[in-house]
Amino acid sequence: MIKKMNHVAVVVDDLEAAKRFWVDTLGLVLAGEEHVASQAVDVAFLPVGDSKIELLQPTDAESGVARYLQKRGAGMHHICFEVDDIEAALAKLKTAEIQLINEQPVLGSDGRKFAFIHPKAANGVLVELYELTAE
Amino acid sequence: MIKKMNHVAVVVDDLEAAKRFWVDTLGLVLAGEEHVASQAVDVAFLPVGDSKIELLQPTDAESGVARYLQKRGAGMHHICFEVDDIEAALAKLKTAEIQLINEQPVLGSDGRKFAFIHPKAANGVLVELYELTAE
């Protein structure tokens, strides 16, 4: 059901400083940047192989990502896997009694569907499932 | 200098239970398991796209991975990137005054060379660089 790792998200407190390490020094390519209003984050997209590193800087102190940063500090935030059929994936997880953050897929502003599995069910890892919808 | 994300490592306290989630339920493929004596871990390799999830269970309470698990709990441990030339990569990082855990490449028992960048230099992320040596 899983096609590939779409991205690994890293929370940072200063996106410009983070880009100096990940792009200028480590040599990853900056493919784009975006403000995602629904999550209150600025995101930098750094493709690597068939996956990406996404650097997230919260833009609102009350958001989930901001609270994560305050509580745990900068670091890896979640892993996102691409699936063919997110409804089928969630149905299978529910049958296995896996704790989900999103019981139903959330429709992103870009048309993709996503849902998060609770870290308690995944060895402390926040796992995002993501379905690229057909154009 | 970076070719792809070789793997994302997840520390777990019970590898059998972890496999039930990541393999049996989530549907990743278990490509192999190995005891890595030098790191005192049992590792399960789960390929996904051109990368892998590696589940690590410490086998010695005094190891670095075991102390991480005791301190922070289960969760994402490090990201490993494949590089063409690890000596050149480390030289570039030193020029940029990036804090390294390994100033020189470590030769693994399997012949590959690796080195870790300190999380302080990488937004709290433990970054491994890895060079596949020619056969």
PDB file of C-alpha atoms in Angstrom, chain B residues 12-122:
ATOM      1  CA  VAL B  12      12.319   0.993  19.297  1.00  0.00           C
ATOM      2  CA  ASP B  13      12.281  -0.903  22.564  1.00  0.00           C
ATOM      3  CA  ASP B  14      10.721  -4.080  21.130  1.00  0.00           C
ATOM      4  CA  LEU B  15      11.644  -4.984  17.562  1.00  0.00           C
ATOM      5  CA  GLU B  16       9.059  -7.770  17.267  1.00  0.00           C
ATOM      6  CA  ALA B  17       6.229  -5.454  18.331  1.00  0.00           C
ATOM      7  CA  ALA B  18       7.564  -2.721  16.039  1.00  0.00           C
ATOM      8  CA  LYS B  19       7.545  -5.088  13.057  1.00  0.00           C
ATOM      9  CA  ARG B  20       3.906  -5.884  13.732  1.00  0.00           C
ATOM     10  CA  PHE B  21       3.085  -2.194  13.111  1.00  0.00           C
ATOM     11  CA  TRP B  22       5.548  -1.227  10.356  1.00  0.00           C
ATOM     12  CA  VAL B  23       5.414  -4.488   8.381  1.00  0.00           C
ATOM     13  CA  ASP B  24       2.227  -6.412   9.199  1.00  0.00           C
ATOM     14  CA  THR B  25      -0.077  -3.397   9.506  1.00  0.00           C
ATOM     15  CA  LEU B  26       1.498  -0.511   7.594  1.00  0.00           C
ATOM     16  CA  GLY B  27       2.656  -2.867   4.846  1.00  0.00           C
ATOM     17  CA  LEU B  28       6.370  -2.102   4.506  1.00  0.00           C
ATOM     18  CA  VAL B  29       8.478  -5.044   3.320  1.00  0.00           C
ATOM     19  CA  LEU B  30      10.947  -6.666   5.703  1.00  0.00           C
ATOM     20  CA  ALA B  31      14.051  -7.098   3.534  1.00  0.00           C
ATOM     21  CA  GLY B  32      16.317  -8.420   6.269  1.00  0.00           C
ATOM     22  CA  GLU B  33      17.473  -8.281   9.871  1.00  0.00           C
ATOM     23  CA  GLU B  34      20.931  -8.030  11.305  1.00  0.00           C
ATOM     24  CA  HIS B  35      22.737  -7.733  14.607  1.00  0.00           C
ATOM     25  CA  VAL B  36      25.268  -4.914  14.391  1.00  0.00           C
ATOM     26  CA  ALA B  37      27.699  -5.714  17.196  1.00  0.00           C
ATOM     27  CA  SER B  38      29.696  -2.471  16.909  1.00  0.00           C
ATOM     28  CA  GLN B  39      26.564  -0.390  17.631  1.00  0.00           C
ATOM     29  CA  ALA B  40      24.950  -3.002  19.940  1.00  0.00           C
ATOM     30  CA  VAL B  41      21.676  -2.994  18.011  1.00  0.00           C
ATOM     31  CA  ASP B  42      19.389  -5.410  16.234  1.00  0.00           C
ATOM     32  CA  VAL B  43      18.273  -3.790  12.974  1.00  0.00           C
ATOM     33  CA  ALA B  44      15.321  -4.534  10.692  1.00  0.00           C
ATOM     34  CA  PHE B  45      15.602  -3.119   7.148  1.00  0.00           C
ATOM     35  CA  LEU B  46      12.383  -1.939   5.502  1.00  0.00           C
ATOM     36  CA  PRO B  47      12.970  -0.591   1.963  1.00  0.00           C
ATOM     37  CA  VAL B  48      10.526   2.049   0.716  1.00  0.00           C
ATOM     38  CA  GLY B  49      11.063   3.752  -2.663  1.00  0.00           C
ATOM     39  CA  ASP B  50      14.794   4.400  -3.059  1.00  0.00           C
ATOM     40  CA  SER B  51      15.245   4.713   0.708  1.00  0.00           C
ATOM     41  CA  LYS B  52      14.658   2.576   3.823  1.00  0.00           C
ATOM     42  CA  ILE B  53      13.246   2.678   7.301  1.00  0.00           C
ATOM     43  CA  GLU B  54      15.639   1.014   9.738  1.00  0.00           C
ATOM     44  CA  LEU B  55      14.204  -0.118  13.065  1.00  0.00           C
ATOM     45  CA  LEU B  56      16.893  -0.263  15.771  1.00  0.00           C
ATOM     46  CA  GLN B  57      16.544  -2.104  19.047  1.00  0.00           C
ATOM     47  CA  PRO B  58      19.467  -1.712  21.461  1.00  0.00           C
ATOM     48  CA  THR B  59      20.913  -4.974  22.747  1.00  0.00           C
ATOM     49  CA  ASP B  60      23.159  -3.463  25.429  1.00  0.00           C
ATOM     50  CA  ALA B  61      21.872  -1.022  28.064  1.00  0.00           C
ATOM     51  CA  GLU B  62      25.095   1.035  27.945  1.00  0.00           C
ATOM     52  CA  SER B  63      25.196   1.758  24.207  1.00  0.00           C
ATOM     53  CA  GLY B  64      24.553   5.170  22.687  1.00  0.00           C
ATOM     54  CA  VAL B  65      21.287   4.019  21.148  1.00  0.00           C
ATOM     55  CA  ALA B  66      20.140   2.516  24.461  1.00  0.00           C
ATOM     56  CA  ARG B  67      20.866   5.766  26.293  1.00  0.00           C
ATOM     57  CA  TYR B  68      18.945   7.695  23.628  1.00  0.00           C
ATOM     58  CA  LEU B  69      15.967   5.364  24.116  1.00  0.00           C
ATOM     59  CA  GLN B  70      16.111   5.768  27.909  1.00  0.00           C
ATOM     60  CA  LYS B  71      16.349   9.552  27.681  1.00  0.00           C
ATOM     61  CA  ARG B  72      13.984  10.407  24.817  1.00  0.00           C
ATOM     62  CA  GLY B  73      11.861   7.303  24.327  1.00  0.00           C
ATOM     63  CA  ALA B  74      11.217   5.533  21.045  1.00  0.00           C
ATOM     64  CA  GLY B  75      11.185   7.649  17.907  1.00  0.00           C
ATOM     65  CA  MET B  76      13.189   8.917  14.963  1.00  0.00           C
ATOM     66  CA  HIS B  77      16.922   8.646  15.673  1.00  0.00           C
ATOM     67  CA  HIS B  78      18.838   9.785  12.591  1.00  0.00           C
ATOM     68  CA  ILE B  79      18.727  10.453   8.849  1.00  0.00           C
ATOM     69  CA  CYS B  80      21.414   8.911   6.659  1.00  0.00           C
ATOM     70  CA  PHE B  81      22.425  10.432   3.328  1.00  0.00           C
ATOM     71  CA  GLU B  82      24.547   8.675   0.707  1.00  0.00           C
ATOM     72  CA  VAL B  83      27.448  10.730  -0.597  1.00  0.00           C
ATOM     73  CA  ASP B  84      29.865  10.114  -3.453  1.00  0.00           C
ATOM     74  CA  ASP B  85      32.973  11.116  -1.545  1.00  0.00           C
ATOM     75  CA  ILE B  86      32.796  11.228   2.243  1.00  0.00           C
ATOM     76  CA  GLU B  87      36.285  12.725   2.655  1.00  0.00           C
ATOM     77  CA  ALA B  88      35.319  15.645   0.399  1.00  0.00           C
ATOM     78  CA  ALA B  89      32.012  16.045   2.251  1.00  0.00           C
ATOM     79  CA  LEU B  90      33.721  16.147   5.667  1.00  0.00           C
ATOM     80  CA  ALA B  91      36.337  18.596   4.385  1.00  0.00           C
ATOM     81  CA  LYS B  92      33.599  20.937   3.180  1.00  0.00           C
ATOM     82  CA  LEU B  93      31.761  20.672   6.511  1.00  0.00           C
ATOM     83  CA  LYS B  94      34.964  21.410   8.461  1.00  0.00           C
ATOM     84  CA  THR B  95      35.649  24.479   6.312  1.00  0.00           C
ATOM     85  CA  ALA B  96      32.161  25.694   7.218  1.00  0.00           C
ATOM     86  CA  GLU B  97      32.963  25.014  10.921  1.00  0.00           C
ATOM     87  CA  ILE B  98      30.145  22.470  11.238  1.00  0.00           C
ATOM     88  CA  GLN B  99      30.399  20.437  14.458  1.00  0.00           C
ATOM     89  CA  LEU B 100      31.068  16.776  13.652  1.00  0.00           C
ATOM     90  CA  ILE B 101      30.817  13.664  15.818  1.00  0.00           C
ATOM     91  CA  ASN B 102      33.312  11.883  13.551  1.00  0.00           C
ATOM     92  CA  GLU B 103      36.057  14.121  12.192  1.00  0.00           C
ATOM     93  CA  GLN B 104      37.268  11.230  10.043  1.00  0.00           C
ATOM     94  CA  PRO B 105      35.198   8.546   8.275  1.00  0.00           C
ATOM     95  CA  VAL B 106      34.620   5.394  10.325  1.00  0.00           C
ATOM     96  CA  LEU B 107      35.104   2.134   8.440  1.00  0.00           C
ATOM     97  CA  GLY B 108      32.129  -0.163   9.052  1.00  0.00           C
ATOM     98  CA  SER B 109      32.462  -3.927   9.297  1.00  0.00           C
ATOM     99  CA  ASP B 110      30.761  -4.154   5.895  1.00  0.00           C
ATOM    100  CA  GLY B 111      33.407  -1.977   4.229  1.00  0.00           C
ATOM    101  CA  ARG B 112      31.306   1.180   3.968  1.00  0.00           C
ATOM    102  CA  LYS B 113      32.529   4.485   5.363  1.00  0.00           C
ATOM    103  CA  PHE B 114      30.346   6.672   7.543  1.00  0.00           C
ATOM    104  CA  ALA B 115      30.472   9.759   9.762  1.00  0.00           C
ATOM    105  CA  PHE B 116      27.939  11.596  11.896  1.00  0.00           C
ATOM    106  CA  ILE B 117      27.296  15.337  11.977  1.00  0.00           C
ATOM    107  CA  HIS B 118      26.438  16.684  15.443  1.00  0.00           C
ATOM    108  CA  PRO B 119      22.714  17.453  15.925  1.00  0.00           C
ATOM    109  CA  LYS B 120      23.658  20.915  17.233  1.00  0.00           C
ATOM    110  CA  ALA B 121      24.779  21.802  13.711  1.00  0.00           C
ATOM    111  CA  ALA B 122      21.713  20.342  11.990  1.00  0.00           C
TER     112      ALA B 122
END
